[in-house]
Tab-separated table of C-alpha atoms in Angstrom:
chain	number	residue	atom	x	y	z
A	1	UNK	CA	-5.800	-0.164	23.289
A	2	UNK	CA	-3.842	-0.330	26.519
A	3	UNK	CA	0.031	-0.575	25.940
A	4	UNK	CA	0.185	-2.672	28.975
A	5	UNK	CA	-1.801	-5.041	27.558
A	6	UNK	CA	-1.147	-5.738	23.899
A	7	UNK	CA	-3.390	-7.530	21.615
A	8	UNK	CA	-2.111	-11.055	21.346
A	9	UNK	CA	-3.626	-11.683	18.024
A	10	UNK	CA	-1.527	-8.381	16.647
A	11	UNK	CA	0.515	-9.151	13.442
A	12	UNK	CA	4.331	-8.557	13.571
A	13	UNK	CA	6.938	-6.898	11.217
A	14	UNK	CA	10.007	-8.455	12.207
A	15	UNK	CA	13.569	-7.011	12.520
A	16	UNK	CA	13.975	-7.746	8.484
A	17	UNK	CA	10.964	-5.844	7.636
A	18	UNK	CA	8.804	-8.592	6.856
A	19	UNK	CA	5.348	-9.075	7.919
A	20	UNK	CA	4.466	-12.584	9.604
A	21	UNK	CA	1.005	-12.851	7.949
A	22	UNK	CA	2.331	-12.226	4.382
A	23	UNK	CA	3.134	-14.413	1.672
A	24	UNK	CA	6.440	-13.391	0.434
A	25	UNK	CA	7.604	-12.716	-3.266
A	26	UNK	CA	10.510	-10.666	-3.180
A	27	UNK	CA	10.690	-7.841	-5.894
A	28	UNK	CA	13.919	-6.623	-7.590
A	29	UNK	CA	12.380	-3.290	-7.873
A	30	UNK	CA	13.561	-1.809	-4.513
A	31	UNK	CA	16.425	-0.039	-3.109
A	32	UNK	CA	17.798	1.448	0.034
A	33	UNK	CA	16.289	4.768	1.508
A	34	UNK	CA	18.553	7.491	1.843
A	35	UNK	CA	20.600	7.732	4.556
A	36	UNK	CA	19.217	8.928	7.656
A	37	UNK	CA	15.701	8.765	5.999
A	38	UNK	CA	12.925	6.538	7.789
A	39	UNK	CA	9.392	5.550	6.891
A	40	UNK	CA	6.760	8.213	8.411
A	41	UNK	CA	4.095	8.086	5.824
A	42	UNK	CA	1.737	4.994	4.746
A	43	UNK	CA	0.345	5.644	1.119
A	44	UNK	CA	-2.716	3.266	0.272
A	45	UNK	CA	-3.268	2.450	-3.608
A	46	UNK	CA	-5.607	0.375	-5.584
A	47	UNK	CA	-4.542	-1.766	-8.550
A	48	UNK	CA	-6.085	-4.303	-10.709
A	49	UNK	CA	-4.731	-6.271	-14.008
A	50	UNK	CA	-6.035	-6.244	-16.454
A	51	UNK	CA	-8.142	-3.201	-15.245
A	52	UNK	CA	-11.141	-4.349	-13.751
A	53	UNK	CA	-10.265	-7.818	-13.085
A	54	UNK	CA	-9.186	-9.666	-9.998
A	55	UNK	CA	-7.641	-12.754	-8.799
A	56	UNK	CA	-4.866	-13.382	-11.392
A	57	UNK	CA	-1.322	-13.476	-10.985
A	58	UNK	CA	-0.389	-10.345	-13.071
A	59	UNK	CA	-0.132	-7.954	-10.352
A	60	UNK	CA	2.533	-10.124	-8.756
A	61	UNK	CA	3.988	-10.708	-12.039
A	62	UNK	CA	4.331	-6.936	-12.685
A	63	UNK	CA	6.124	-6.331	-9.583
A	64	UNK	CA	8.387	-9.110	-9.912
A	65	UNK	CA	9.277	-8.150	-13.608
A	66	UNK	CA	7.932	-11.617	-14.830
A	67	UNK	CA	4.585	-10.307	-16.537
A	68	UNK	CA	3.997	-11.854	-19.741
A	69	UNK	CA	3.335	-8.683	-21.859
A	70	UNK	CA	1.504	-10.848	-24.580
A	71	UNK	CA	-1.092	-12.103	-22.292
A	72	UNK	CA	-3.369	-9.103	-22.726
A	73	UNK	CA	-3.479	-6.270	-24.994
A	74	UNK	CA	-3.532	-3.714	-22.092
A	75	UNK	CA	-0.162	-5.050	-21.022
A	76	UNK	CA	1.961	-3.545	-23.816
A	77	UNK	CA	1.940	-0.108	-22.473
A	78	UNK	CA	3.567	-1.491	-19.141
A	79	UNK	CA	6.848	-3.004	-20.830
A	80	UNK	CA	8.972	-0.035	-19.614
A	81	UNK	CA	7.591	-0.164	-16.100
A	82	UNK	CA	9.821	-1.081	-13.093
A	83	UNK	CA	7.558	-0.854	-10.289
A	84	UNK	CA	6.586	-2.538	-6.811
A	85	UNK	CA	4.730	-1.638	-3.805
A	86	UNK	CA	5.651	-3.295	-0.164
A	87	UNK	CA	2.304	-5.099	-0.029
A	88	UNK	CA	-0.690	-6.128	-1.788
A	89	UNK	CA	-3.983	-6.860	-0.164
A	90	UNK	CA	-6.203	-9.197	-2.428
A	91	UNK	CA	-9.672	-9.094	-2.536
A	92	UNK	CA	-9.982	-12.275	0.035
A	93	UNK	CA	-7.781	-10.410	2.418
A	94	UNK	CA	-4.568	-12.172	1.733
A	95	UNK	CA	-1.446	-10.095	1.749
A	96	UNK	CA	1.462	-10.536	-0.203
A	97	UNK	CA	4.754	-8.714	0.595
A	98	UNK	CA	7.196	-7.648	-2.174
A	99	UNK	CA	9.866	-5.506	-0.616
A	100	UNK	CA	10.929	-5.480	3.204
A	101	UNK	CA	9.265	-2.523	4.693
A	102	UNK	CA	12.559	-0.710	5.732
A	103	UNK	CA	13.610	-0.490	1.984
A	104	UNK	CA	12.264	1.861	-0.632
A	105	UNK	CA	9.647	0.299	-2.830
A	106	UNK	CA	8.781	2.067	-6.238
A	107	UNK	CA	4.998	2.864	-5.631
A	108	UNK	CA	4.687	6.468	-5.401
A	109	UNK	CA	6.484	7.991	-8.587
A	110	UNK	CA	6.497	12.014	-8.689
A	111	UNK	CA	4.820	12.923	-5.596
A	112	UNK	CA	4.689	15.419	-2.614
A	113	UNK	CA	3.178	15.213	0.992
A	114	UNK	CA	2.958	18.300	2.820
A	115	UNK	CA	5.569	20.177	0.756
A	116	UNK	CA	8.077	17.114	0.952
A	117	UNK	CA	8.790	15.417	-2.445
A	118	UNK	CA	10.061	12.058	-3.388
A	119	UNK	CA	7.625	9.984	-1.054
A	120	UNK	CA	9.130	7.057	-2.004
A	121	UNK	CA	12.086	7.992	0.412
A	122	UNK	CA	9.862	8.049	3.321
A	123	UNK	CA	6.807	6.078	2.741
A	124	UNK	CA	5.164	2.527	2.758
A	125	UNK	CA	3.173	1.654	0.095
A	126	UNK	CA	0.052	-0.572	0.354
A	127	UNK	CA	-1.861	-1.669	-2.972
A	128	UNK	CA	-5.451	-2.866	-2.425
A	129	UNK	CA	-6.570	-5.277	-5.404
A	130	UNK	CA	-9.655	-3.164	-6.753
A	131	UNK	CA	-10.427	-0.091	-8.715
A	132	UNK	CA	-11.663	3.358	-8.721
A	133	UNK	CA	-15.399	1.987	-9.347
A	134	UNK	CA	-16.505	-0.312	-7.260
A	135	UNK	CA	-16.071	-0.904	-3.076
A	136	UNK	CA	-13.538	-2.827	-1.605
A	137	UNK	CA	-14.291	-5.964	0.517
A	138	UNK	CA	-14.522	-6.369	4.226
A	139	UNK	CA	-11.705	-8.704	4.228
A	140	UNK	CA	-9.509	-6.125	2.732
A	141	UNK	CA	-10.340	-3.514	5.321
A	142	UNK	CA	-9.597	-6.060	8.121
A	143	UNK	CA	-6.359	-7.139	6.779
A	144	UNK	CA	-5.524	-3.237	6.083
A	145	UNK	CA	-6.133	-2.605	9.758
A	146	UNK	CA	-4.104	-4.986	11.033
A	147	UNK	CA	-1.131	-4.671	8.620
A	148	UNK	CA	-1.324	-0.753	9.222
A	149	UNK	CA	-1.281	-1.372	12.938
A	150	UNK	CA	1.874	-3.576	12.661
A	151	UNK	CA	3.653	-0.937	10.615
A	152	UNK	CA	2.790	1.945	13.050
A	153	UNK	CA	4.045	-0.240	16.097
A	154	UNK	CA	7.364	-1.032	14.122
A	155	UNK	CA	8.171	2.078	12.597
A	156	UNK	CA	6.173	4.953	14.137
A	157	UNK	CA	4.352	6.067	11.084
A	158	UNK	CA	2.819	9.324	11.542
A	159	UNK	CA	0.528	9.849	8.743
A	160	UNK	CA	-1.669	8.030	6.174
A	161	UNK	CA	-2.569	9.128	2.980
A	162	UNK	CA	-3.924	7.822	-0.533
A	163	UNK	CA	-1.843	7.900	-4.039
A	164	UNK	CA	-4.467	10.921	-5.014
A	165	UNK	CA	-3.378	12.957	-2.108
A	166	UNK	CA	0.275	12.823	-2.637
A	167	UNK	CA	0.061	12.928	-6.687
A	168	UNK	CA	-3.240	14.657	-7.280
A	169	UNK	CA	-2.533	15.496	-10.868
A	170	UNK	CA	-1.682	12.154	-12.035
A	171	UNK	CA	-3.480	9.507	-9.711
A	172	UNK	CA	-7.072	8.742	-8.313
A	173	UNK	CA	-6.494	5.908	-5.970
A	174	UNK	CA	-7.806	4.519	-3.779
A	175	UNK	CA	-10.511	6.347	-5.141
A	176	UNK	CA	-14.112	7.074	-4.296
A	177	UNK	CA	-15.112	3.706	-2.971
A	178	UNK	CA	-12.499	3.586	-0.402
A	179	UNK	CA	-14.143	4.147	3.020
A	180	UNK	CA	-11.571	6.283	4.964
A	181	UNK	CA	-14.227	6.850	7.483
A	182	UNK	CA	-14.187	3.247	8.276
A	183	UNK	CA	-10.460	2.622	8.044
A	184	UNK	CA	-9.965	5.747	10.359
A	185	UNK	CA	-12.466	4.284	12.834
A	186	UNK	CA	-10.979	0.921	12.883
A	187	UNK	CA	-7.560	2.603	13.410
A	188	UNK	CA	-8.297	4.936	16.204
A	189	UNK	CA	-9.128	1.691	18.158
A	190	UNK	CA	-5.930	0.020	18.125
A	191	UNK	CA	-3.255	2.814	17.485
A	192	UNK	CA	-2.705	6.167	19.122
A	193	UNK	CA	-5.265	8.510	17.436
A	194	UNK	CA	-3.191	11.687	18.210
A	195	UNK	CA	-0.083	10.017	16.450
A	196	UNK	CA	-1.422	8.861	13.298
A	197	UNK	CA	-2.713	11.916	10.659
A	198	UNK	CA	-5.423	11.157	8.007
A	199	UNK	CA	-6.459	13.084	5.093
A	200	UNK	CA	-8.679	15.975	5.688
A	201	UNK	CA	-12.505	15.611	4.524
A	202	UNK	CA	-12.496	11.764	5.409
A	203	UNK	CA	-16.117	11.419	3.783
A	204	UNK	CA	-15.168	11.969	0.399
A	205	UNK	CA	-12.437	11.302	-2.138
A	206	UNK	CA	-9.898	14.207	-2.571
A	207	UNK	CA	-8.885	13.347	-6.350
């Protein structure tokens, strides 16, 4: 897209790190990035709670420390967790934001990107409501592209990776059904393709 003619419909990340198209549910599970460290990497995840079930309140409840651990047997193992992501994209394309994008969300865990550890320090995490076992939806991809464009525009992000790429021993998400090719093709139409690096081997999961 010609920089002289910006997309009038583009999403915006404001000066406080909030997306103008996101519903806000502030999470306490965040802190400041290390001094002098800025966001450079976008990390894509998937999540469903309970596993394989969509549409309930449980993901937001987990990220905001209000999950009823007795509501489902699976939740008992989540009791010690204090986690968050910056964004959640639901199956219908709705985006929920939990952490301002300039702050550090607790989404990546033990991780490394291009030899650099502690990816939470320099990344922004987007959770897609989904699993490793079924396709994501077209509304999710549309939202992901618009949100990614806004984040690249605001922060000058230089790379995109899946959780599986930065924590390959522990994690497999966003998994084999995430359409890296389609996402890449959407992004190169709206951001500087030379600026934003994607995982190698886009045609397959790299778990």
